[in-house]
Structures are given as C-alpha cells and as structure tokens.
Amino acid sequence: MYTGATTLATATGAAATLPYTGTGGLTLLWVTLGGFAVIAAGAAIRRMLPRNEA
Amino acid sequence: MIVALIPAHNEEAGIGACLDALLAQTCPPDLVVVVLDNCTDRTREVAELRPNVETFETRLNTHKKAGALNQALEYMAPWFDHNTRVMVLDADSILAPDFLAEAVRHLDRGYSACGGNFRGQPGAGMLGMFQRNEYARYARDVARLKGRCLVLTGTATVFTWPALRAVRQARQADTLPGSSTGFYDTDVLTEDNEMTFALRTLGYTVIAPKGCYLTTEVMPTWRALARQRLRWKRGAFENLRQYGFNRLTAPYWGRQLVSLVGIIITAVYLASLAAAPVLGIHIAPLWMGVSLIFMAERAVTVRERGWKMMLLGFILLPEMLYDIFLQGVQAFAYMTAAMNRKEGW
C-alpha cells in the first residue's frame, strides 16, 4: 500500500540537515542519503508523468 | 452463474448498503449469500430484508473470515461448475454499479481472478483524509500498471471456480506452503494476500482493472489504523516467508527491502533533526530543489481527489507525519516477526 515516496523525501531532508564535513562517517552518510534522494527524485518524476491506464 | 459470498461478523450497520449496491449491479449476481459468522447482532435480519439474499451460518468457526468462507464454499461446491464465478465481498464495501460487469469481462478474457480497486469511504476527519489519499495513490499506481496488482484485495474479488478449486486441491496435495487444506489458508493474517500468492504460484493470471471500483471503510482512530496495518504488514511478511524467495515473490521482497530502507532513512532523518542543535542545520539550495520534486509528486498523485488534497500533498509535512506513523507500525511488525511473537486480528 505504502509507496515510500514521502520517506524518500526524508532522505533529501536528512542530507540537507546533515553537514558535509569533507571527511568521516557523517560525510559517508551524507553522500549515501544524497545519492538515494537523487535516485528517488528520478522515480518521483516518472510517477508524475502521464501514462495510459487500464 | 455468479455467486456472491459476503462473510459477515456483526455487520448490521454496513451490510444493508453493501447488499443494495450488489443487487443494483448492471450485471447482477445470480445468488447472494451472506455468511453469518458468529453474529450476535441483527446482521441476519438486515440481510434477509433484501430480496434474493440467502444466509448461511457457520458452525464452530474459530478461523474468522477465512474459516467462514471455507465452510460456505465447501457447502456450496457441489452446485458449482466450471462456468461458476465466485465473488468474495466484504460486508463494509460498496461496489460501483459496473463492478461485476467489468470483472466478468476480464474473466471472459482469460483471467482467473479479478480484484477491485478500493477507495476510502467518507468520515474519520483528518485521519480518514490521509487514508483516502493513500488509497487513491495506490489505485493510481495499479491503473498505471494496467491492473497488474500485488494483491487481490479481500474487499472484493471475483474468482473463477476452477481456479479456487485448484487452490484447494493443491493445498490438499501439499503442493502449496502451509498446513491448511481448505480454499483459504486459515493460519495466516492476510488471507487475501496468501490467496494471490497461491493462485499465481499455480500459474493463474490475476488483474485489478481500473473499472472494478469500490469504496470501503476507513479506520476511525489511530489505534484501529495501527491494528489494521500491523496485521497487513505482519501478514504480508509472513506470507513471503512462507513462499520463500523465487521469481514470483522477488518483487514483493524488493518492496519489503525498500520499505526497510525507508524506515532506516526516516530514523536517520529524525536523529539528524534531534542532533541539529549540535551539528547545525545546513540547508542547501540543491536539496531544496530536490524537495520540490517530491512536493510536486505528492500533489500530482492525488489529482483525482481535487485541489484541496493536492495542496495538502504539496505541503508535504502533514502526510509525512502520517507516513512516519505507518512506518513506525511497520517497524513494529518487523520486530514482532523477528521475535516470532504471535499476532491475532
């Protein structure tokens, strides 16, 4: 039922609130979340596009 | 012949509207049977007020909906033939007038089961609104997949009799997981999800076309919603464990993985907010731009519900709180599954 889109938005939020320090675990987390958010953004755009429905 | 079975446990409040919508179908059923399961209210009286509605009373059933349906199907099986279509309908659901006609059209095209696309009924204030938006998005997703659904909903599905019979035969021959030997597996929390797996495992094709539209009740309280979702999430996970990992279940496992990642990310997000006084908040234009995409997605995907709901989706935060609640329930479901704690309805 749950699509996860809003959750993926939290990845964006998390990447936005976590500081990019240049080194260390926090940066790794920042990059992971940011990467995930960008992939999810692509999926979100796809979900918005018109498509023929059954 | 189309036979409609409506399992009912104390449903006097909703069964009248359910039956009226069923009897008003453009392609009405030949037989309507309300399966009275341990009812202590006026369900029977309300049902029998309608013309052409029969009742069947379960005996010593302790397996809730699945057990009630098994008893009714076993009793009626001798009268069914390979042309019989069996509809299973929840007593709190209301069908659109063309539901059955649309379902029959798809069964005639070769599908073995045709499920409904449900929307939420009015009521329950803000909580009801969240659920209606959620249901509308799910229906939109299924429609965009041309009816390829993950689950044949328990709210309303029409089966061909040969498919249902084959499921029972496979259970009796022990070629399906679980220890049940009836039509429905009585040991699971989500019998509709398990039935979908059973049919697809046996090679039957299923669909939930856009035209099979119905409305069903929304949960009136957060506590009721948590109980419902705990059952759904735990049940779906248990069904997957039952059927293991294979080509059929791989997409379902994929969804579980995405959900789990989502839960972890949300936890990180909430932790990062909690740590903000120490770490500081670093809002960057890039991320604000990315957030705008999600805001637009939330609005566009509820377009059919009108501009007010689109605005609610666009604001993001209220629905995000609802989603975080659902994720909390799902995390709890994983935890109870990991601990092998028994869950009931």
Short mmCIF file of C-alpha atoms in Angstrom, two decimals:
data_model
loop_
_atom_site.label_atom_id
_atom_site.label_comp_id
_atom_site.label_asym_id
_atom_site.label_seq_id
_atom_site.Cartn_x
_atom_site.Cartn_y
_atom_site.Cartn_z
CA MET A 1 0.00 0.00 0.00
CA TYR A 2 2.60 2.46 1.11
CA THR A 3 4.68 3.75 -1.81
CA GLY A 4 7.57 5.18 0.12
CA ALA A 5 7.76 8.44 -1.81
CA THR A 6 7.40 10.57 1.28
CA THR A 7 10.00 8.51 3.05
CA LEU A 8 12.39 9.02 0.22
CA ALA A 9 11.79 12.72 0.61
CA THR A 10 13.16 12.35 4.12
CA ALA A 11 16.43 11.24 2.57
CA THR A 12 16.58 14.65 0.97
CA GLY A 13 15.76 16.24 4.28
CA ALA A 14 18.38 14.19 6.09
CA ALA A 15 21.04 15.03 3.51
CA ALA A 16 20.06 18.66 3.84
CA THR A 17 20.29 18.76 7.61
CA LEU A 18 23.46 16.70 7.98
CA PRO A 19 26.60 18.75 7.48
CA TYR A 20 29.05 17.86 4.73
CA THR A 21 32.30 17.86 6.66
CA GLY A 22 34.60 16.62 3.93
CA THR A 23 35.80 13.61 5.90
CA GLY A 24 34.47 10.90 8.21
CA GLY A 25 31.34 8.82 8.73
CA LEU A 26 29.00 11.80 8.62
CA THR A 27 30.10 12.57 5.09
CA LEU A 28 29.63 8.96 4.03
CA LEU A 29 26.10 9.12 5.41
CA TRP A 30 25.53 12.44 3.63
CA VAL A 31 26.67 11.01 0.31
CA THR A 32 24.58 7.82 0.75
CA LEU A 33 21.43 9.71 1.62
CA GLY A 34 22.02 12.30 -1.07
CA GLY A 35 22.58 9.63 -3.70
CA PHE A 36 19.47 7.82 -2.60
CA ALA A 37 17.45 11.05 -2.73
CA VAL A 38 18.59 11.80 -6.27
CA ILE A 39 17.65 8.29 -7.49
CA ALA A 40 14.31 8.62 -5.72
CA ALA A 41 13.74 12.00 -7.34
CA GLY A 42 14.02 10.31 -10.72
CA ALA A 43 11.40 7.77 -9.67
CA ALA A 44 9.15 10.57 -8.42
CA ILE A 45 9.36 12.38 -11.76
CA ARG A 46 8.44 9.12 -13.51
CA ARG A 47 5.41 8.73 -11.25
CA MET A 48 4.20 12.16 -12.25
CA LEU A 49 4.40 11.60 -15.99
CA PRO A 50 1.15 10.83 -17.80
CA ARG A 51 0.69 7.21 -18.80
CA ASN A 52 -2.13 5.24 -20.38
CA GLU A 53 -4.18 3.47 -17.75
CA ALA A 54 -6.10 0.19 -17.98
CA MET B 1 -23.54 -18.36 -12.76
CA ILE B 2 -22.19 -15.63 -10.49
CA VAL B 3 -22.34 -16.30 -6.76
CA ALA B 4 -21.54 -13.54 -4.29
CA LEU B 5 -20.36 -14.54 -0.82
CA ILE B 6 -20.29 -11.92 1.90
CA PRO B 7 -18.59 -13.05 5.11
CA ALA B 8 -20.11 -11.08 7.98
CA HIS B 9 -19.37 -10.87 11.68
CA ASN B 10 -21.70 -8.39 13.36
CA GLU B 11 -22.12 -6.17 10.33
CA GLU B 12 -25.66 -4.86 10.84
CA ALA B 13 -24.50 -1.27 10.38
CA GLY B 14 -22.96 -1.68 6.93
CA ILE B 15 -24.37 -4.77 5.29
CA GLY B 16 -27.55 -3.08 4.04
CA ALA B 17 -25.65 -0.59 1.88
CA CYS B 18 -23.28 -3.34 0.72
CA LEU B 19 -26.19 -5.55 -0.41
CA ASP B 20 -28.07 -2.69 -2.05
CA ALA B 21 -25.02 -1.84 -4.18
CA LEU B 22 -24.53 -5.50 -5.04
CA LEU B 23 -28.15 -6.04 -6.05
CA ALA B 24 -28.09 -2.87 -8.17
CA GLN B 25 -25.19 -4.09 -10.36
CA THR B 26 -25.64 -3.71 -14.11
CA CYS B 27 -24.63 -7.38 -14.23
CA PRO B 28 -26.21 -8.66 -11.01
CA PRO B 29 -25.16 -11.92 -9.32
CA ASP B 30 -27.39 -14.99 -9.66
CA LEU B 31 -27.05 -15.81 -6.00
CA VAL B 32 -26.12 -13.69 -2.98
CA VAL B 33 -25.17 -15.45 0.24
CA VAL B 34 -24.36 -13.66 3.46
CA VAL B 35 -22.10 -15.92 5.51
CA LEU B 36 -23.09 -15.26 9.11
CA ASP B 37 -20.03 -15.86 11.26
CA ASN B 38 -20.71 -15.87 14.99
CA CYS B 39 -23.05 -12.88 14.67
CA THR B 40 -24.74 -11.60 17.81
CA ASP B 41 -26.40 -8.58 16.24
CA ARG B 42 -29.11 -8.08 13.56
CA THR B 43 -26.97 -8.89 10.52
CA ARG B 44 -29.27 -11.77 9.53
CA GLU B 45 -32.43 -9.68 9.80
CA VAL B 46 -30.95 -6.79 7.79
CA ALA B 47 -29.73 -9.20 5.09
CA GLU B 48 -32.96 -11.15 4.84
CA LEU B 49 -34.94 -7.95 4.36
CA ARG B 50 -33.47 -7.80 0.84
CA PRO B 51 -34.98 -9.90 -1.92
CA ASN B 52 -32.97 -12.83 -3.29
CA VAL B 53 -30.46 -12.80 -0.45
CA GLU B 54 -29.72 -16.10 1.28
CA THR B 55 -27.90 -16.60 4.55
CA PHE B 56 -25.51 -19.34 5.61
CA GLU B 57 -24.49 -19.73 9.23
CA THR B 58 -21.02 -21.04 10.10
CA ARG B 59 -20.60 -23.79 12.67
CA LEU B 60 -17.96 -23.66 15.38
CA ASN B 61 -15.74 -21.48 13.21
CA THR B 62 -12.67 -20.15 15.01
CA HIS B 63 -10.77 -19.10 11.90
CA LYS B 64 -12.57 -15.81 11.25
CA LYS B 65 -13.09 -14.75 7.63
CA ALA B 66 -11.02 -17.48 6.00
CA GLY B 67 -12.73 -20.19 8.06
CA ALA B 68 -16.18 -18.78 7.33
CA LEU B 69 -15.51 -18.69 3.59
CA ASN B 70 -14.12 -22.22 3.64
CA GLN B 71 -17.26 -23.54 5.30
CA ALA B 72 -19.56 -21.76 2.84
CA LEU B 73 -17.53 -22.82 -0.21
CA GLU B 74 -17.37 -26.46 0.93
CA TYR B 75 -21.13 -26.47 1.43
CA MET B 76 -21.89 -24.92 -1.96
CA ALA B 77 -19.21 -26.68 -4.02
CA PRO B 78 -21.50 -29.49 -5.29
CA TRP B 79 -23.67 -26.90 -7.08
CA PHE B 80 -20.78 -25.14 -8.83
CA ASP B 81 -19.43 -25.98 -12.27
CA HIS B 82 -16.55 -24.73 -14.41
CA ASN B 83 -18.58 -21.71 -15.52
CA THR B 84 -19.26 -20.53 -11.98
CA ARG B 85 -17.74 -17.26 -10.84
CA VAL B 86 -17.41 -16.68 -7.11
CA MET B 87 -17.27 -13.18 -5.74
CA VAL B 88 -15.96 -12.63 -2.22
CA LEU B 89 -17.07 -9.28 -0.88
CA ASP B 90 -16.51 -7.58 2.47
CA ALA B 91 -19.67 -6.52 4.25
CA ASP B 92 -18.41 -2.95 4.68
CA SER B 93 -17.63 -2.44 1.00
CA ILE B 94 -19.80 -0.72 -1.60
CA LEU B 95 -19.38 -1.64 -5.26
CA ALA B 96 -19.65 0.78 -8.17
CA PRO B 97 -22.58 -0.24 -10.43
CA ASP B 98 -20.36 -1.71 -13.19
CA PHE B 99 -18.01 -3.64 -10.95
CA LEU B 100 -19.32 -7.11 -11.74
CA ALA B 101 -19.81 -6.42 -15.45
CA GLU B 102 -16.23 -5.23 -15.66
CA ALA B 103 -14.94 -8.23 -13.67
CA VAL B 104 -16.84 -10.71 -15.85
CA ARG B 105 -15.48 -9.03 -18.97
CA HIS B 106 -11.93 -9.63 -17.73
CA LEU B 107 -12.62 -13.20 -16.60
CA ASP B 108 -14.05 -13.89 -20.06
CA ARG B 109 -10.74 -12.70 -21.49
CA GLY B 110 -8.93 -15.46 -19.61
CA TYR B 111 -8.03 -14.05 -16.20
CA SER B 112 -8.72 -16.38 -13.28
CA ALA B 113 -9.37 -13.72 -10.69
CA CYS B 114 -10.32 -10.09 -10.86
CA GLY B 115 -9.85 -7.85 -7.85
CA GLY B 116 -11.19 -4.44 -7.02
CA ASN B 117 -9.56 -1.05 -6.72
CA PHE B 118 -10.79 0.44 -3.49
CA ARG B 119 -11.16 4.00 -2.33
CA GLY B 120 -11.92 5.17 1.20
CA GLN B 121 -15.42 5.99 2.32
CA PRO B 122 -16.13 9.42 3.84
CA GLY B 123 -15.61 10.13 7.53
CA ALA B 124 -12.93 9.91 10.24
CA GLY B 125 -11.80 13.54 9.79
CA MET B 126 -8.16 14.21 9.02
CA LEU B 127 -7.19 10.57 9.58
CA GLY B 128 -9.80 9.45 7.06
CA MET B 129 -8.48 12.02 4.60
CA PHE B 130 -4.95 10.61 4.84
CA GLN B 131 -6.26 7.10 4.22
CA ARG B 132 -8.37 8.21 1.25
CA ASN B 133 -5.32 9.89 -0.28
CA GLU B 134 -3.25 6.78 0.32
CA TYR B 135 -5.87 4.53 -1.29
CA ALA B 136 -6.23 6.90 -4.26
CA ARG B 137 -2.46 6.80 -4.86
CA TYR B 138 -2.41 3.01 -4.67
CA ALA B 139 -5.30 2.76 -7.15
CA ARG B 140 -3.46 5.19 -9.44
CA ASP B 141 -0.32 3.05 -9.28
CA VAL B 142 -2.27 -0.12 -10.14
CA ALA B 143 -4.08 1.61 -13.01
CA ARG B 144 -0.74 2.84 -14.42
CA LEU B 145 0.47 -0.76 -14.29
CA LYS B 146 -2.60 -1.68 -16.36
CA GLY B 147 -4.19 -3.58 -13.50
CA ARG B 148 -1.11 -5.60 -12.51
CA CYS B 149 -1.71 -5.65 -8.79
CA LEU B 150 0.36 -7.06 -5.95
CA VAL B 151 -2.66 -8.30 -4.03
CA LEU B 152 -6.20 -9.29 -4.95
CA THR B 153 -7.99 -7.27 -2.33
CA GLY B 154 -10.08 -9.04 0.26
CA THR B 155 -12.61 -6.22 -0.01
CA ALA B 156 -13.95 -7.52 -3.36
CA THR B 157 -12.56 -10.11 -5.75
CA VAL B 158 -14.23 -12.38 -8.31
CA PHE B 159 -12.68 -15.80 -8.90
CA THR B 160 -13.37 -18.48 -11.47
CA TRP B 161 -14.46 -21.65 -9.73
CA PRO B 162 -11.80 -23.82 -11.45
CA ALA B 163 -9.08 -21.57 -10.01
CA LEU B 164 -10.48 -21.70 -6.47
CA ARG B 165 -10.93 -25.46 -6.74
CA ALA B 166 -7.36 -25.87 -7.97
CA VAL B 167 -6.06 -23.95 -4.95
CA ARG B 168 -7.90 -26.29 -2.58
CA GLN B 169 -6.65 -29.35 -4.47
CA ALA B 170 -3.08 -28.04 -4.31
CA ARG B 171 -3.38 -27.46 -0.57
CA GLN B 172 -4.73 -30.97 -0.07
CA ALA B 173 -1.88 -32.37 -2.19
CA ASP B 174 0.55 -30.32 -0.09
CA THR B 175 1.96 -28.52 -3.12
CA LEU B 176 1.35 -25.10 -1.59
CA PRO B 177 3.00 -23.84 1.60
CA GLY B 178 1.11 -24.01 4.89
CA SER B 179 -0.92 -26.71 6.58
CA SER B 180 -4.43 -25.60 5.56
CA THR B 181 -6.45 -27.90 3.35
CA GLY B 182 -9.36 -25.60 2.51
CA PHE B 183 -9.83 -22.94 -0.13
CA TYR B 184 -8.38 -20.18 2.04
CA ASP B 185 -5.39 -20.61 4.31
CA THR B 186 -6.77 -20.27 7.83
CA ASP B 187 -3.37 -19.92 9.50
CA VAL B 188 -2.39 -16.56 8.03
CA LEU B 189 -3.20 -12.97 8.99
CA THR B 190 -3.76 -11.79 5.41
CA GLU B 191 -5.74 -14.47 3.61
CA ASP B 192 -6.24 -12.30 0.52
CA ASN B 193 -2.51 -11.82 0.05
CA GLU B 194 -1.89 -15.54 0.54
CA MET B 195 -4.66 -16.43 -1.94
CA THR B 196 -2.98 -14.17 -4.51
CA PHE B 197 0.33 -15.98 -3.98
CA ALA B 198 -1.42 -19.37 -4.20
CA LEU B 199 -3.15 -18.54 -7.48
CA ARG B 200 -0.04 -17.08 -9.05
CA THR B 201 2.11 -19.98 -7.84
CA LEU B 202 -0.28 -22.31 -9.66
CA GLY B 203 0.13 -20.25 -12.82
CA TYR B 204 -3.17 -18.39 -12.79
CA THR B 205 -3.28 -14.81 -14.02
CA VAL B 206 -4.93 -12.11 -11.97
CA ILE B 207 -5.82 -8.47 -12.53
CA ALA B 208 -7.32 -5.45 -10.76
CA PRO B 209 -8.69 -3.31 -13.61
CA LYS B 210 -9.47 0.34 -13.16
CA GLY B 211 -13.17 -0.22 -13.84
CA CYS B 212 -13.58 -2.52 -10.84
CA TYR B 213 -14.11 0.29 -8.41
CA LEU B 214 -15.45 0.12 -4.86
CA THR B 215 -15.33 2.03 -1.62
CA THR B 216 -14.54 0.58 1.76
CA GLU B 217 -14.49 1.91 5.29
CA VAL B 218 -11.50 3.80 6.63
CA MET B 219 -10.19 3.23 10.13
CA PRO B 220 -11.81 5.72 12.51
CA THR B 221 -8.96 6.02 15.03
CA TRP B 222 -5.16 5.90 15.05
CA ARG B 223 -5.32 2.83 17.28
CA ALA B 224 -7.61 1.00 14.85
CA LEU B 225 -5.37 2.01 11.96
CA ALA B 226 -2.30 0.71 13.79
CA ARG B 227 -4.02 -2.63 14.42
CA GLN B 228 -5.12 -2.92 10.80
CA ARG B 229 -1.69 -2.10 9.41
CA LEU B 230 0.12 -4.30 11.90
CA ARG B 231 -1.99 -7.18 10.61
CA TRP B 232 -1.41 -6.24 6.96
CA LYS B 233 2.34 -5.73 7.29
CA ARG B 234 2.98 -8.70 9.53
CA GLY B 235 0.69 -10.87 7.40
CA ALA B 236 2.38 -9.87 4.14
CA PHE B 237 5.81 -10.55 5.62
CA GLU B 238 4.73 -13.95 6.98
CA ASN B 239 3.27 -14.88 3.57
CA LEU B 240 6.59 -14.04 1.96
CA ARG B 241 8.48 -16.17 4.46
CA GLN B 242 6.04 -18.99 3.72
CA TYR B 243 6.59 -18.82 -0.05
CA GLY B 244 10.31 -18.07 0.14
CA PHE B 245 12.32 -16.25 -2.49
CA ASN B 246 11.54 -17.08 -6.10
CA ARG B 247 10.68 -15.36 -9.36
CA LEU B 248 7.11 -14.75 -8.21
CA THR B 249 7.98 -13.32 -4.81
CA ALA B 250 11.08 -11.34 -5.81
CA PRO B 251 9.16 -8.07 -6.47
CA TYR B 252 7.42 -8.42 -3.11
CA TRP B 253 10.76 -8.94 -1.34
CA GLY B 254 12.02 -5.91 -3.23
CA ARG B 255 9.20 -3.81 -1.79
CA GLN B 256 9.98 -5.09 1.69
CA LEU B 257 13.59 -4.03 1.21
CA VAL B 258 12.60 -0.57 0.00
CA SER B 259 10.28 -0.22 3.00
CA LEU B 260 13.04 -1.25 5.37
CA VAL B 261 15.46 1.23 3.80
CA GLY B 262 12.74 3.87 4.13
CA ILE B 263 12.35 3.13 7.84
CA ILE B 264 16.10 3.39 8.40
CA ILE B 265 16.29 6.67 6.47
CA THR B 266 13.42 8.15 8.42
CA ALA B 267 15.16 7.17 11.65
CA VAL B 268 18.35 8.87 10.41
CA TYR B 269 16.37 11.96 9.44
CA LEU B 270 14.67 12.22 12.84
CA ALA B 271 18.03 11.65 14.53
CA SER B 272 19.63 14.36 12.39
CA LEU B 273 16.87 16.76 13.38
CA ALA B 274 17.38 15.88 17.04
CA ALA B 275 21.13 16.46 16.62
CA ALA B 276 20.61 19.75 14.78
CA PRO B 277 21.33 21.93 17.83
CA VAL B 278 24.80 20.34 17.97
CA LEU B 279 25.52 19.73 14.29
CA GLY B 280 23.73 22.75 12.94
CA ILE B 281 21.29 22.80 10.02
CA HIS B 282 22.84 23.12 6.59
CA ILE B 283 20.03 23.88 4.17
CA ALA B 284 21.40 23.93 0.63
CA PRO B 285 19.53 25.19 -2.47
CA LEU B 286 20.29 21.90 -4.25
CA TRP B 287 18.35 19.91 -1.68
CA MET B 288 15.51 22.40 -1.61
CA GLY B 289 15.22 21.86 -5.36
CA VAL B 290 15.10 18.10 -4.90
CA SER B 291 12.46 18.52 -2.19
CA LEU B 292 10.33 20.48 -4.64
CA ILE B 293 10.17 17.39 -6.87
CA PHE B 294 8.72 15.33 -4.02
CA MET B 295 6.25 18.08 -3.15
CA ALA B 296 5.04 18.12 -6.75
CA GLU B 297 4.82 14.32 -6.80
CA ARG B 298 2.64 14.28 -3.68
CA ALA B 299 0.28 16.79 -5.30
CA VAL B 300 0.11 15.26 -8.78
CA THR B 301 -0.59 11.74 -7.50
CA VAL B 302 -3.78 12.83 -5.69
CA ARG B 303 -5.09 14.97 -8.55
CA GLU B 304 -8.31 12.94 -8.77
CA ARG B 305 -9.15 14.00 -5.19
CA GLY B 306 -9.30 17.72 -6.01
CA TRP B 307 -7.20 20.81 -5.40
CA LYS B 308 -7.52 20.80 -1.62
CA MET B 309 -5.94 17.37 -1.39
CA MET B 310 -3.30 18.41 -3.92
CA LEU B 311 -2.45 21.33 -1.68
CA LEU B 312 -2.29 19.04 1.36
CA GLY B 313 0.09 16.77 -0.53
CA PHE B 314 2.20 19.68 -1.71
CA ILE B 315 2.69 20.95 1.83
CA LEU B 316 4.29 17.53 2.44
CA LEU B 317 4.60 17.74 6.22
CA PRO B 318 1.10 16.52 7.30
CA GLU B 319 1.26 13.47 5.05
CA MET B 320 4.84 12.88 6.07
CA LEU B 321 3.73 12.61 9.69
CA TYR B 322 1.07 10.08 8.63
CA ASP B 323 3.71 8.09 6.73
CA ILE B 324 6.09 8.16 9.68
CA PHE B 325 3.27 6.72 11.80
CA LEU B 326 2.75 3.92 9.27
CA GLN B 327 6.47 3.28 9.17
CA GLY B 328 6.53 3.01 12.95
CA VAL B 329 3.81 0.35 12.72
CA GLN B 330 5.75 -1.48 10.02
CA ALA B 331 8.94 -1.37 12.09
CA PHE B 332 6.95 -2.86 14.99
CA ALA B 333 5.62 -5.56 12.63
CA TYR B 334 9.19 -6.49 11.64
CA MET B 335 10.18 -6.56 15.29
CA THR B 336 7.32 -8.87 16.29
CA ALA B 337 8.11 -11.09 13.30
CA ALA B 338 11.77 -11.26 14.32
CA MET B 339 10.71 -12.20 17.85
CA ASN B 340 8.22 -14.75 16.44
CA ARG B 341 5.51 -13.16 18.56
CA LYS B 342 2.06 -14.45 17.66
CA GLU B 343 -0.28 -11.81 16.24
CA GLY B 344 -4.06 -12.06 16.07
CA TRP B 345 -6.73 -9.93 14.45
#
